[in-house]
JSON list of C-alpha atoms in Angstrom, two decimals:
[
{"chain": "I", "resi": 1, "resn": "UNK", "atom": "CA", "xyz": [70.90, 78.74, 28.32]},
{"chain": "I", "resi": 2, "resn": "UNK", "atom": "CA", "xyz": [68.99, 81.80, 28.97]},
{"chain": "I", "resi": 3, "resn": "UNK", "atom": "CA", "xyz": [70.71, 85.02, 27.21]},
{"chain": "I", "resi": 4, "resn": "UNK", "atom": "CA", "xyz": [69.97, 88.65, 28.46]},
{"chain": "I", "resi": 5, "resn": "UNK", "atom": "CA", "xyz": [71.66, 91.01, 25.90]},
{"chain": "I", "resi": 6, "resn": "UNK", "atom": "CA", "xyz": [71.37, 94.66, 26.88]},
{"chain": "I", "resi": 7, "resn": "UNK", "atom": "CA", "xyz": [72.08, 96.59, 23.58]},
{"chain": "I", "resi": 8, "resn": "UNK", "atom": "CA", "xyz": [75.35, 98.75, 24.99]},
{"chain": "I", "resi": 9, "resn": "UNK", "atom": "CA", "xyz": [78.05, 97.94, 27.52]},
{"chain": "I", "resi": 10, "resn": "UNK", "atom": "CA", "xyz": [78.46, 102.06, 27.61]},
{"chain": "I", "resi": 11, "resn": "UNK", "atom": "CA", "xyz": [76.75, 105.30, 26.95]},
{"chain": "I", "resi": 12, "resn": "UNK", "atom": "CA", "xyz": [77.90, 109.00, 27.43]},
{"chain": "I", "resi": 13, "resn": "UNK", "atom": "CA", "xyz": [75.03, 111.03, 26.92]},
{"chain": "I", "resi": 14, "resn": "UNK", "atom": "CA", "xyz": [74.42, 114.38, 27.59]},
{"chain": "I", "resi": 15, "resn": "UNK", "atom": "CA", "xyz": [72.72, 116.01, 30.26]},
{"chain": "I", "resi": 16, "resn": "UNK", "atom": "CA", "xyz": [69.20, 117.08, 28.86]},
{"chain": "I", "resi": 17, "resn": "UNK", "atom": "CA", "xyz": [69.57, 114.31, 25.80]},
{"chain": "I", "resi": 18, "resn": "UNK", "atom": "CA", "xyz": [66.55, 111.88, 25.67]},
{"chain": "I", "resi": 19, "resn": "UNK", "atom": "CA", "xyz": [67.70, 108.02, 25.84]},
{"chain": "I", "resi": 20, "resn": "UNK", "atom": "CA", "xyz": [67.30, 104.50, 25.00]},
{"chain": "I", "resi": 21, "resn": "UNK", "atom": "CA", "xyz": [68.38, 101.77, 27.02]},
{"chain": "I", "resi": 22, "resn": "UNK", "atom": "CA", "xyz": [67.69, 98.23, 25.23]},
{"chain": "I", "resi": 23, "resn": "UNK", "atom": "CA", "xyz": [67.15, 94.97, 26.61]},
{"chain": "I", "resi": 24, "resn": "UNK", "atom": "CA", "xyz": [66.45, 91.56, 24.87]},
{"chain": "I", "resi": 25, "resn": "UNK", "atom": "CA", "xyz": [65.55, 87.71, 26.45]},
{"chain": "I", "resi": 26, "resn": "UNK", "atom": "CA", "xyz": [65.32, 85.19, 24.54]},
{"chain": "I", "resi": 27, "resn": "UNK", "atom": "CA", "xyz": [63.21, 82.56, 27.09]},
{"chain": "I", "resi": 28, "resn": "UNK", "atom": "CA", "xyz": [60.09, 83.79, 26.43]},
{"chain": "I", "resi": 29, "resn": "UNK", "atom": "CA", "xyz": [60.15, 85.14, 30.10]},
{"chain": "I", "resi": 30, "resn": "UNK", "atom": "CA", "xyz": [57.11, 87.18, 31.32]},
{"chain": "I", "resi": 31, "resn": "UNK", "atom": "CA", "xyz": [58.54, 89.06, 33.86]},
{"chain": "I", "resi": 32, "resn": "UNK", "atom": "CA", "xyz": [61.33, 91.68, 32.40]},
{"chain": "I", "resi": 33, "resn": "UNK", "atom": "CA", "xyz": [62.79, 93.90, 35.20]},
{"chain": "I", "resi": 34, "resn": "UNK", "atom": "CA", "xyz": [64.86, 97.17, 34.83]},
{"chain": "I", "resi": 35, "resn": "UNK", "atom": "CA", "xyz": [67.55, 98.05, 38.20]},
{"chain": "I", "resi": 36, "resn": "UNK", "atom": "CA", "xyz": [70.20, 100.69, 38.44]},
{"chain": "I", "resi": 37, "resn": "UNK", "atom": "CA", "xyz": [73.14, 99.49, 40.48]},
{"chain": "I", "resi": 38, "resn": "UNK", "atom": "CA", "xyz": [75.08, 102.24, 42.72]},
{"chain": "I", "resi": 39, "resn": "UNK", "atom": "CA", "xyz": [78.37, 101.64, 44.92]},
{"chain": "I", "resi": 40, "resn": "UNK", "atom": "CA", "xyz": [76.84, 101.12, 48.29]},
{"chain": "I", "resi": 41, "resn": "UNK", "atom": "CA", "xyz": [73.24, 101.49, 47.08]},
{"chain": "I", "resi": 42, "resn": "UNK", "atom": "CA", "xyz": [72.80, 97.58, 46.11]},
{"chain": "I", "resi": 43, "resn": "UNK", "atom": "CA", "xyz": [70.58, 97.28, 43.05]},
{"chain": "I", "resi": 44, "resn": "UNK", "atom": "CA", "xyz": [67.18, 99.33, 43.16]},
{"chain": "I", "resi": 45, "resn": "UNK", "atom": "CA", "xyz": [64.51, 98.70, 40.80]},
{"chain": "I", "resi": 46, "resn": "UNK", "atom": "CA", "xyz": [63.25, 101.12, 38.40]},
{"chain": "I", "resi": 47, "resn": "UNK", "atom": "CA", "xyz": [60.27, 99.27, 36.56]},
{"chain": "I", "resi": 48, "resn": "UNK", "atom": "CA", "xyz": [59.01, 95.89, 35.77]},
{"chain": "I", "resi": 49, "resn": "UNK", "atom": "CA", "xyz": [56.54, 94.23, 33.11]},
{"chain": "I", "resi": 50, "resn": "UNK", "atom": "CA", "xyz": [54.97, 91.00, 33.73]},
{"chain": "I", "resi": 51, "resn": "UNK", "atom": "CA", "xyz": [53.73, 91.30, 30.53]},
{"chain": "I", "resi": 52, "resn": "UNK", "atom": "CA", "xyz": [53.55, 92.93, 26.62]},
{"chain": "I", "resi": 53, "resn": "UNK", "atom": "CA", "xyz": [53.01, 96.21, 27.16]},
{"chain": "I", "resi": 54, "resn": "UNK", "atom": "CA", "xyz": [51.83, 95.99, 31.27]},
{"chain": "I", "resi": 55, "resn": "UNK", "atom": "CA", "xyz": [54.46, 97.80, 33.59]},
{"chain": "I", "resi": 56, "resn": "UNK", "atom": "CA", "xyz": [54.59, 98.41, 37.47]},
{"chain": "I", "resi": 57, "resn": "UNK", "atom": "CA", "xyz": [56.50, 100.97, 39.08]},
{"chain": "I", "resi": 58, "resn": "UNK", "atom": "CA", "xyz": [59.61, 100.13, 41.03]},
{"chain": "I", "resi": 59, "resn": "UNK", "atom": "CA", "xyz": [61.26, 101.89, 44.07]},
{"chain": "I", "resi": 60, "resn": "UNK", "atom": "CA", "xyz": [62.82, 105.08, 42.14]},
{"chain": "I", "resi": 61, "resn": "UNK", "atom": "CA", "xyz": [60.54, 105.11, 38.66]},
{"chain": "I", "resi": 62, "resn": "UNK", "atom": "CA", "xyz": [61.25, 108.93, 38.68]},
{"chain": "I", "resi": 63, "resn": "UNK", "atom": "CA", "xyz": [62.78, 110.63, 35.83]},
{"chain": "I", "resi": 64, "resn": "UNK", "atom": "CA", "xyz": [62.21, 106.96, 33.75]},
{"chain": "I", "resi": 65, "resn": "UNK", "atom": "CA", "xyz": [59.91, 105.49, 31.61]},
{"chain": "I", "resi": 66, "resn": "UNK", "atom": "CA", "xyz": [59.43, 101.88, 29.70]},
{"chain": "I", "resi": 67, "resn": "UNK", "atom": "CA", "xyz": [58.45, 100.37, 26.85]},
{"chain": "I", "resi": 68, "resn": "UNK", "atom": "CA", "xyz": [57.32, 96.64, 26.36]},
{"chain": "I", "resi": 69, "resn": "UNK", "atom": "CA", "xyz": [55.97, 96.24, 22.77]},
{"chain": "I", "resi": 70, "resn": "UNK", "atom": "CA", "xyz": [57.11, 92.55, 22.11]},
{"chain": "I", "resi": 71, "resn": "UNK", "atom": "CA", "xyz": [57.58, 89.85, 24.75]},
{"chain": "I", "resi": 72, "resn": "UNK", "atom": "CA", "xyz": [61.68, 89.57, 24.12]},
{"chain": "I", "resi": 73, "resn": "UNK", "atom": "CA", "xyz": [62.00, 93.27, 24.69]},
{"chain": "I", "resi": 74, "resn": "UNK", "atom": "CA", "xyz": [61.71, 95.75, 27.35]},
{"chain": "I", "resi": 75, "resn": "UNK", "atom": "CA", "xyz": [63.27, 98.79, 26.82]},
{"chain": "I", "resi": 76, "resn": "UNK", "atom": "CA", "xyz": [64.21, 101.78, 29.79]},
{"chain": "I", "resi": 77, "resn": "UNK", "atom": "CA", "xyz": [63.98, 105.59, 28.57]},
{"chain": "I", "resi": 78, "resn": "UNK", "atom": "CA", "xyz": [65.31, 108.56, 30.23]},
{"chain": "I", "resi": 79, "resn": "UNK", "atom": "CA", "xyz": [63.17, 111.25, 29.10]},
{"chain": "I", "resi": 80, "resn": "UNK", "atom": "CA", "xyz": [65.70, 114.12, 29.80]},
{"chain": "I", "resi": 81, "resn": "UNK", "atom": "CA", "xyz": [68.32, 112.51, 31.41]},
{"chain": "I", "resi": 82, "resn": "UNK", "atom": "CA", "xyz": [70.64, 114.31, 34.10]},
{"chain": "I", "resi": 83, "resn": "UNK", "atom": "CA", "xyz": [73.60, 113.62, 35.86]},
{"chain": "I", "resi": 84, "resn": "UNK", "atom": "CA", "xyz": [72.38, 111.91, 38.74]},
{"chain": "I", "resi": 85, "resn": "UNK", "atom": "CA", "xyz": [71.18, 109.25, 36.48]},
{"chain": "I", "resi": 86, "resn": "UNK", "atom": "CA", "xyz": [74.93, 107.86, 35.97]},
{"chain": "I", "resi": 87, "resn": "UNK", "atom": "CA", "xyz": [74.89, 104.54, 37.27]},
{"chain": "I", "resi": 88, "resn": "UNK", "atom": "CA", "xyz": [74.74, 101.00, 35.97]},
{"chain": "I", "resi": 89, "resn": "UNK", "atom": "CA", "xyz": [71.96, 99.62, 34.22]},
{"chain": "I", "resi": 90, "resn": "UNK", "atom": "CA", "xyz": [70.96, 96.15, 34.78]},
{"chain": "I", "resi": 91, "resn": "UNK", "atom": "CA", "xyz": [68.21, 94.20, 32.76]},
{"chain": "I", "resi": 92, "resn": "UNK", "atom": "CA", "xyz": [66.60, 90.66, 34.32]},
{"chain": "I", "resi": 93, "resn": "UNK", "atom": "CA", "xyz": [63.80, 88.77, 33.30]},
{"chain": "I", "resi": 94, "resn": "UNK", "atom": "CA", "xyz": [62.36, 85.63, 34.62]},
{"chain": "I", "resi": 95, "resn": "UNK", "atom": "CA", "xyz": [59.40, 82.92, 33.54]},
{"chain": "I", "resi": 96, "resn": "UNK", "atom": "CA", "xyz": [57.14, 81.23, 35.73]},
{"chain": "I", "resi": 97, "resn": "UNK", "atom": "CA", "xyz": [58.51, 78.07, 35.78]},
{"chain": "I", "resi": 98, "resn": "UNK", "atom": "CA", "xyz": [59.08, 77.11, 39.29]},
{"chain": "I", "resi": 99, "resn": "UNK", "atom": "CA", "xyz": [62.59, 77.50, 41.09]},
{"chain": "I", "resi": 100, "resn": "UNK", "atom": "CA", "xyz": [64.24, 79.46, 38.23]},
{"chain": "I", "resi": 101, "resn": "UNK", "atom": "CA", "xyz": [66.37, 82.06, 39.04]},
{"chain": "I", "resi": 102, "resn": "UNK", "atom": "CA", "xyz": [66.06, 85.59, 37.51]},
{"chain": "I", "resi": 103, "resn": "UNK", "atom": "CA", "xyz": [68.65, 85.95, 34.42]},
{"chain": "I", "resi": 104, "resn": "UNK", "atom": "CA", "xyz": [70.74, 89.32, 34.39]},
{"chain": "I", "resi": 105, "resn": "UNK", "atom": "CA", "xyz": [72.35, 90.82, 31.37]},
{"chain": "I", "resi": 106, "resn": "UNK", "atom": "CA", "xyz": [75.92, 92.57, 31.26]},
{"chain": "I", "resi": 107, "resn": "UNK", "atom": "CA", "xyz": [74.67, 95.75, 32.14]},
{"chain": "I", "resi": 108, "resn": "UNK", "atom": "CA", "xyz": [74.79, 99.34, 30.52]},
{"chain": "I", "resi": 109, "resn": "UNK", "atom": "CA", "xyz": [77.38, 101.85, 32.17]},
{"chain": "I", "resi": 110, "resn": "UNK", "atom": "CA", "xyz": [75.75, 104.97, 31.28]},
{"chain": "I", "resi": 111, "resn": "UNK", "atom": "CA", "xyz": [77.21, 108.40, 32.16]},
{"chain": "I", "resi": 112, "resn": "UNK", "atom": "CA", "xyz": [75.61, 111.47, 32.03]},
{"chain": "I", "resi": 113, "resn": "UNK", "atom": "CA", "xyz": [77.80, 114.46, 31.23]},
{"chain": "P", "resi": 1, "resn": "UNK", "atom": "CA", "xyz": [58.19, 96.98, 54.69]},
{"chain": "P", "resi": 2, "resn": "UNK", "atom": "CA", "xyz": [60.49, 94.18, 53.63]},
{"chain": "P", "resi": 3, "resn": "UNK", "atom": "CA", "xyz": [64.51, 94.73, 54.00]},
{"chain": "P", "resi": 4, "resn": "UNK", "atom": "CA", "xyz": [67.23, 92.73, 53.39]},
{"chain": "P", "resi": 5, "resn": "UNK", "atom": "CA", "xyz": [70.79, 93.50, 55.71]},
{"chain": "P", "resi": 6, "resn": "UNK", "atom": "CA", "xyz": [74.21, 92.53, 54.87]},
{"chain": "P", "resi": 7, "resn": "UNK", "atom": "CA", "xyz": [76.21, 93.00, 57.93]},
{"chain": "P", "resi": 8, "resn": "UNK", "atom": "CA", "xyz": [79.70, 93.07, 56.07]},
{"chain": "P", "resi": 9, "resn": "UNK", "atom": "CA", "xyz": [80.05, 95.59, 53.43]},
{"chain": "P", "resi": 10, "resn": "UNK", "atom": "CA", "xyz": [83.57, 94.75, 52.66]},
{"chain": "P", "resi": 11, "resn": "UNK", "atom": "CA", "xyz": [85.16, 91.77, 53.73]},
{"chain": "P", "resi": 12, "resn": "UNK", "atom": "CA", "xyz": [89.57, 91.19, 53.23]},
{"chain": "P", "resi": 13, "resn": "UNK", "atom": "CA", "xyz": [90.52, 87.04, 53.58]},
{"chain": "P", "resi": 14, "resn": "UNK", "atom": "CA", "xyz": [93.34, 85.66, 52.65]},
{"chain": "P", "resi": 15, "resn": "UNK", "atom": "CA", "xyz": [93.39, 82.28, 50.39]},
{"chain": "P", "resi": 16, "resn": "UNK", "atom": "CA", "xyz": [92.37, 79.10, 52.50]},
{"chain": "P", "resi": 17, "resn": "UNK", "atom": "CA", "xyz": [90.11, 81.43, 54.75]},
{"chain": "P", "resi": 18, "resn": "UNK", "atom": "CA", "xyz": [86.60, 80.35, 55.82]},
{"chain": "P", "resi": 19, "resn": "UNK", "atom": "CA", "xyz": [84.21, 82.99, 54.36]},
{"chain": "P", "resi": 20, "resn": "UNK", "atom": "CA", "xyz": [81.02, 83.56, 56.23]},
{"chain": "P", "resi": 21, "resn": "UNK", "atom": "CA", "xyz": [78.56, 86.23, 54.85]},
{"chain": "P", "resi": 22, "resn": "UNK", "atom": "CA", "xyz": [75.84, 87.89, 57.20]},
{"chain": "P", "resi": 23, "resn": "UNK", "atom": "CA", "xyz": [72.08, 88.03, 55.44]},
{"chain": "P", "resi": 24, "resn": "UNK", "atom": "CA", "xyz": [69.17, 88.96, 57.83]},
{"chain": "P", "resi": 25, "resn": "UNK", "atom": "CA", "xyz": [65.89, 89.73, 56.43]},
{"chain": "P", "resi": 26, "resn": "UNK", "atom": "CA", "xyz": [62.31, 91.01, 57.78]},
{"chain": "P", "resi": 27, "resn": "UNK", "atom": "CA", "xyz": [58.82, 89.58, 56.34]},
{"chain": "P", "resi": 28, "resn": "UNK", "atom": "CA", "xyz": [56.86, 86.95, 58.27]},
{"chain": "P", "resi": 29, "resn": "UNK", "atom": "CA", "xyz": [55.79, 85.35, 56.23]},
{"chain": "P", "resi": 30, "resn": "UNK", "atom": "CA", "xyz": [56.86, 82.59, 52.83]},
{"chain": "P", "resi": 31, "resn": "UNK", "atom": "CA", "xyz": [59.92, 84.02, 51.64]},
{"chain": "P", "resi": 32, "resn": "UNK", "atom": "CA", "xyz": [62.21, 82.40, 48.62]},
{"chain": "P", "resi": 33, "resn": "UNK", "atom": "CA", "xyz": [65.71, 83.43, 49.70]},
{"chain": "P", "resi": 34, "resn": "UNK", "atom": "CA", "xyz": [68.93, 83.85, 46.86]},
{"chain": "P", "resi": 35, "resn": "UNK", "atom": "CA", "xyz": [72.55, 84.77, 46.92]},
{"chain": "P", "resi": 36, "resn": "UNK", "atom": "CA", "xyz": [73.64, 86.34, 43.92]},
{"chain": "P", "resi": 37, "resn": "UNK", "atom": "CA", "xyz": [77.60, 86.78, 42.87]},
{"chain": "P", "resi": 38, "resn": "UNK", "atom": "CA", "xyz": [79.40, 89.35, 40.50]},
{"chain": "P", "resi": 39, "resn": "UNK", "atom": "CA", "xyz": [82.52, 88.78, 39.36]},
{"chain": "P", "resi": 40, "resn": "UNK", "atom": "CA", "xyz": [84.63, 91.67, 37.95]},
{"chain": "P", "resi": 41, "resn": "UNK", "atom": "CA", "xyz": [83.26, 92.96, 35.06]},
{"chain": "P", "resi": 42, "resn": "UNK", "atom": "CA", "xyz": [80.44, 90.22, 34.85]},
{"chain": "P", "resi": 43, "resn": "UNK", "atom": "CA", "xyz": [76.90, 89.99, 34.88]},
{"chain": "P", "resi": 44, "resn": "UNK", "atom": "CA", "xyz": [75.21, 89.24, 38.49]},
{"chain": "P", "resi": 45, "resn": "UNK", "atom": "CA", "xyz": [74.05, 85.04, 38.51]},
{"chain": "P", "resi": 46, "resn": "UNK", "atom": "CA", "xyz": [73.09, 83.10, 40.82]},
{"chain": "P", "resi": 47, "resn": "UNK", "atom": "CA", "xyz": [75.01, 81.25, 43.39]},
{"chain": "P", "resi": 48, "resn": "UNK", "atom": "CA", "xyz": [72.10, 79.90, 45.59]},
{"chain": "P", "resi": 49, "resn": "UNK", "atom": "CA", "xyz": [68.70, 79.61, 46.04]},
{"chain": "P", "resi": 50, "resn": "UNK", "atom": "CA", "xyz": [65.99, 78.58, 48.98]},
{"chain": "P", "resi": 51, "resn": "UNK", "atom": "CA", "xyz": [62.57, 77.99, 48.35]},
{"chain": "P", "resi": 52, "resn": "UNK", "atom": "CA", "xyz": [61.62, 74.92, 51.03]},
{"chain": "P", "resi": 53, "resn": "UNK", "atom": "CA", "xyz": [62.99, 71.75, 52.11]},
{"chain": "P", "resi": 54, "resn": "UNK", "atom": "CA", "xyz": [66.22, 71.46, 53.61]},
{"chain": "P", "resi": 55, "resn": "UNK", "atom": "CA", "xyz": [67.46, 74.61, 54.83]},
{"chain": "P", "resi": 56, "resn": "UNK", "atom": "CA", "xyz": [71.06, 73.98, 53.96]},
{"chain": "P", "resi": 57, "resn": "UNK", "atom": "CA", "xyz": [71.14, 74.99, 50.56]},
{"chain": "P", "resi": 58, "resn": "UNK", "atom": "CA", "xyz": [74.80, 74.23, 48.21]},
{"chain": "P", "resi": 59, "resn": "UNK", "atom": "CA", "xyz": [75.38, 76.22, 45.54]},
{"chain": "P", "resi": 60, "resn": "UNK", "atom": "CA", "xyz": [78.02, 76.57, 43.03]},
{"chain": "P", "resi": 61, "resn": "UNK", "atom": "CA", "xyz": [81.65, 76.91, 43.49]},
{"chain": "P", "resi": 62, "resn": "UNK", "atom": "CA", "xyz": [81.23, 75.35, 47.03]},
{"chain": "P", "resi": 63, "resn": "UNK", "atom": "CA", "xyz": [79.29, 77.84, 48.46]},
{"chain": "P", "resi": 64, "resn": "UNK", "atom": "CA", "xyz": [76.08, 76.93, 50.66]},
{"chain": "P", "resi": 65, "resn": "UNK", "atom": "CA", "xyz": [73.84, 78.73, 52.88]},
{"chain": "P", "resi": 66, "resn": "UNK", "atom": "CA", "xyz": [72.02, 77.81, 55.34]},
{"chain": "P", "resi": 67, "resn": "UNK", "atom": "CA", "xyz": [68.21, 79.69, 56.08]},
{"chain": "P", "resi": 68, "resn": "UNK", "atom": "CA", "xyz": [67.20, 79.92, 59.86]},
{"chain": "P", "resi": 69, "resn": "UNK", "atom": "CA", "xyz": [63.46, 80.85, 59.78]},
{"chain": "P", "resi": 70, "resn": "UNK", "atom": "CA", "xyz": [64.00, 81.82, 63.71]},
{"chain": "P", "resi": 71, "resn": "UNK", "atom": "CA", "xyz": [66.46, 84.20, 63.07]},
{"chain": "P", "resi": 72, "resn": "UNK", "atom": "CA", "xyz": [65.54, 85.40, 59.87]},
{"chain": "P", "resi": 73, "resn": "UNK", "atom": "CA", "xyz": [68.90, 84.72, 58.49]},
{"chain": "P", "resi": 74, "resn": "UNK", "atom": "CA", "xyz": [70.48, 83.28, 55.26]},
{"chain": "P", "resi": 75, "resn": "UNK", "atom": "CA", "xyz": [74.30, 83.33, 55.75]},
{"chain": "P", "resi": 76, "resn": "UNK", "atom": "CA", "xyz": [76.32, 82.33, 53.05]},
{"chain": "P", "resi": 77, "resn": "UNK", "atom": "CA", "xyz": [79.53, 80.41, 53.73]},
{"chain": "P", "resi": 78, "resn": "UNK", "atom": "CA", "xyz": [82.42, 78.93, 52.33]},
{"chain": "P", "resi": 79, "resn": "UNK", "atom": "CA", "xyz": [85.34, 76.85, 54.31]},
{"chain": "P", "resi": 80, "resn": "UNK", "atom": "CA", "xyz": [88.18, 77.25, 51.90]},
{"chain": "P", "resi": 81, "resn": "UNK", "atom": "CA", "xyz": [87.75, 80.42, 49.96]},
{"chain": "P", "resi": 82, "resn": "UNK", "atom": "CA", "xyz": [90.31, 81.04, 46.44]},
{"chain": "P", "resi": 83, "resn": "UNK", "atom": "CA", "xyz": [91.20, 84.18, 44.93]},
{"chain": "P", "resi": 84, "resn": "UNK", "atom": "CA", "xyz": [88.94, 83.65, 42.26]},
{"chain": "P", "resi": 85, "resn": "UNK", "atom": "CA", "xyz": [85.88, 84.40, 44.89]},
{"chain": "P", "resi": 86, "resn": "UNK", "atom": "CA", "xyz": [86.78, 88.10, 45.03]},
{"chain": "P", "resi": 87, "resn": "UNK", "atom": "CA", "xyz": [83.30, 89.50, 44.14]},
{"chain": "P", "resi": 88, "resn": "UNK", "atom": "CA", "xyz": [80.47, 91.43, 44.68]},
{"chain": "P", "resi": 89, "resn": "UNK", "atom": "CA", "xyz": [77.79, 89.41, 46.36]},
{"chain": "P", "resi": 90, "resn": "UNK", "atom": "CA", "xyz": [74.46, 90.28, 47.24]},
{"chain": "P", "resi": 91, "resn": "UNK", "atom": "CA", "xyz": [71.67, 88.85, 49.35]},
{"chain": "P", "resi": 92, "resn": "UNK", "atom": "CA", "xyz": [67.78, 88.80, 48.01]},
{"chain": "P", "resi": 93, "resn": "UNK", "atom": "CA", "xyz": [64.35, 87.97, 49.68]},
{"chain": "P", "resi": 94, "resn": "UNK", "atom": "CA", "xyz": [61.14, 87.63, 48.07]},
{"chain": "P", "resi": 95, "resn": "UNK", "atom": "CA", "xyz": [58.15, 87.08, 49.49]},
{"chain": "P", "resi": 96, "resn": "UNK", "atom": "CA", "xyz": [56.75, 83.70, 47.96]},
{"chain": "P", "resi": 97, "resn": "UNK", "atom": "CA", "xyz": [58.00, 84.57, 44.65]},
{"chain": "P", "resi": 98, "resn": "UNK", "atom": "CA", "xyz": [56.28, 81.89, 42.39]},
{"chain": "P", "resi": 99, "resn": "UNK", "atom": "CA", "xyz": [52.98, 82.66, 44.04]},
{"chain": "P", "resi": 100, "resn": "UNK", "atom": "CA", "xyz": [52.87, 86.94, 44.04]},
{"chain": "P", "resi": 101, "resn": "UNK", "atom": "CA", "xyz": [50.71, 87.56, 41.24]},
{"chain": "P", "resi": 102, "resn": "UNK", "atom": "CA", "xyz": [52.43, 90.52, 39.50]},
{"chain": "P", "resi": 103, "resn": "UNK", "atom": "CA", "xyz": [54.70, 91.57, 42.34]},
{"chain": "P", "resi": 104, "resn": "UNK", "atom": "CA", "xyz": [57.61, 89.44, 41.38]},
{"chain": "P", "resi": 105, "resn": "UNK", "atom": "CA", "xyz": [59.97, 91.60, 42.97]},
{"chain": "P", "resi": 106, "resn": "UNK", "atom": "CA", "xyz": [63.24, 90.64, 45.24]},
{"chain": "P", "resi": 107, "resn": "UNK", "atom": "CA", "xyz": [64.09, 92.93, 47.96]},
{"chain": "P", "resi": 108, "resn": "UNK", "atom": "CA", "xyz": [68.09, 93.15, 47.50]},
{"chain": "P", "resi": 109, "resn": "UNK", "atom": "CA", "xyz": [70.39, 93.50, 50.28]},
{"chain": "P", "resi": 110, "resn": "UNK", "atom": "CA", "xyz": [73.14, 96.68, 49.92]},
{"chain": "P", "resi": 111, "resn": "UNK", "atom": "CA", "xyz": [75.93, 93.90, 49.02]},
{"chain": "P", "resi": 112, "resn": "UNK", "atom": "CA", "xyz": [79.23, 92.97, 50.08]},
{"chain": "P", "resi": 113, "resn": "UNK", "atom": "CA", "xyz": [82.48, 93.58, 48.55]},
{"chain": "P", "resi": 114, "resn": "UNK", "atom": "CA", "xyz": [84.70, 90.29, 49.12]},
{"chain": "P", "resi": 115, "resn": "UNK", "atom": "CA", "xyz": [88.24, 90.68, 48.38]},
{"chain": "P", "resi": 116, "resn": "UNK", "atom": "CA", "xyz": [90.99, 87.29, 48.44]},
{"chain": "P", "resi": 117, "resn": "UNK", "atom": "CA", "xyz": [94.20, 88.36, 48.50]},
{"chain": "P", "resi": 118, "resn": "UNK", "atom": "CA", "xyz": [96.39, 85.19, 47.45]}
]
């Protein structure tokens, strides 16, 4: 079965504090997507790699950047992160194998103090 | 642009209840449809997907949806609906996924909030 593990459930950071959100597949999925998920925003996405170290810009990239250095991983940083950047966190990835769904992982709840 | 619209943004049943959820979407062209389900404190999975064939699609839990390329809708129902279906669920369009090059992306719709009360 196809595991998404996103390295923290929670995060309090601090507003101005430069951060690291994890994410790990172990399918050997291409694609690797990074959403934030808002009450009554739906989920938005924020980048996506379809492939080591090749991203595309989402719908609301700002104030984020990623990092795809191995395959398995695809990592989300806030560069200075602020408080309008609380929200949940939601990794995905999917392969190219026809009529597979895309995979999520728990989700980070980060809040920005 | 593509959009994806979930009529219902919360929706209150009580146990036994037929559940139907509104999806409408605009592209016209090959879309792959999906209904997607979180549970409390879970991750978002899949509870249904359309790619061609027969446009009543079952899915888990005894769920199925049915796409009508006329009316650009996906609506996901239920006839008996448990407490156990109080979720999240959320409504996703993508334009000939498998075949989009790089743009694998799914348009997401804003979600709806069911609550069963039992």
């Amino acid at each position: 079965d196809v595991k998404v593990t996103q390295s923290s459930r929670y995060l309090v950071k601090r507003t101005g504090e430069k951060v690291f959100l994890e994410c790990v597949q172990d399918m050997d999925h291409e694609n690797m997507f990074w959403y934030r998920q808002d009450p009554g925003l739906g989920l938005r996405l924020i980048y996506f790699s379809y492939d080591v170290k090749m991203k595309e810009k989402g719908d609301i990239p700002e104030g984020y950047s990623v990092s795809r250095e191995k395959k398995e991983r695809f990592s989300l940083i806030l560069e200075s992160a602020s408080t309008n950047q609380t929200s949940m966190y939601l990794c995905a990835s999917i392969g190219y194998i026809h009529n597979s769904p895309l995979h999520f992982g728990n989700g980070t709840r980060l809040t920005v103090t | 642009a593509q959009s994806v619209s979930q009529h219902n943004h919360h929706v209150i049943l009580s146990e036994a209840a037929s559940l139907e959820l509104g999806c409408n979407y605009s592209y016209g062209g090959t879309v792959n449809l999906f209904w997607y389900v979180q549970y409390p404190g879970q991750h978002l999975q899949l509870l249904l997907k359309y790619f061609s064939g027969d446009p009543l699609v079952k899915g888990i839990k005894g769920f199925e949806a049915e796409f009508i390329k006329s009316k650009f809708s996906f609506n996901l129902r239920k006839p008996s609906v448990q407490w156990s279906d109080t979720a999240e669920y959320f409504c996703a369009v993508s334009a000939d996924f498998y075949n989009a090059g790089n743009n694998r992306k799914l348009i997401w719709g804003l979600g709806t909030s069911l609550a069963v009360n039992p």
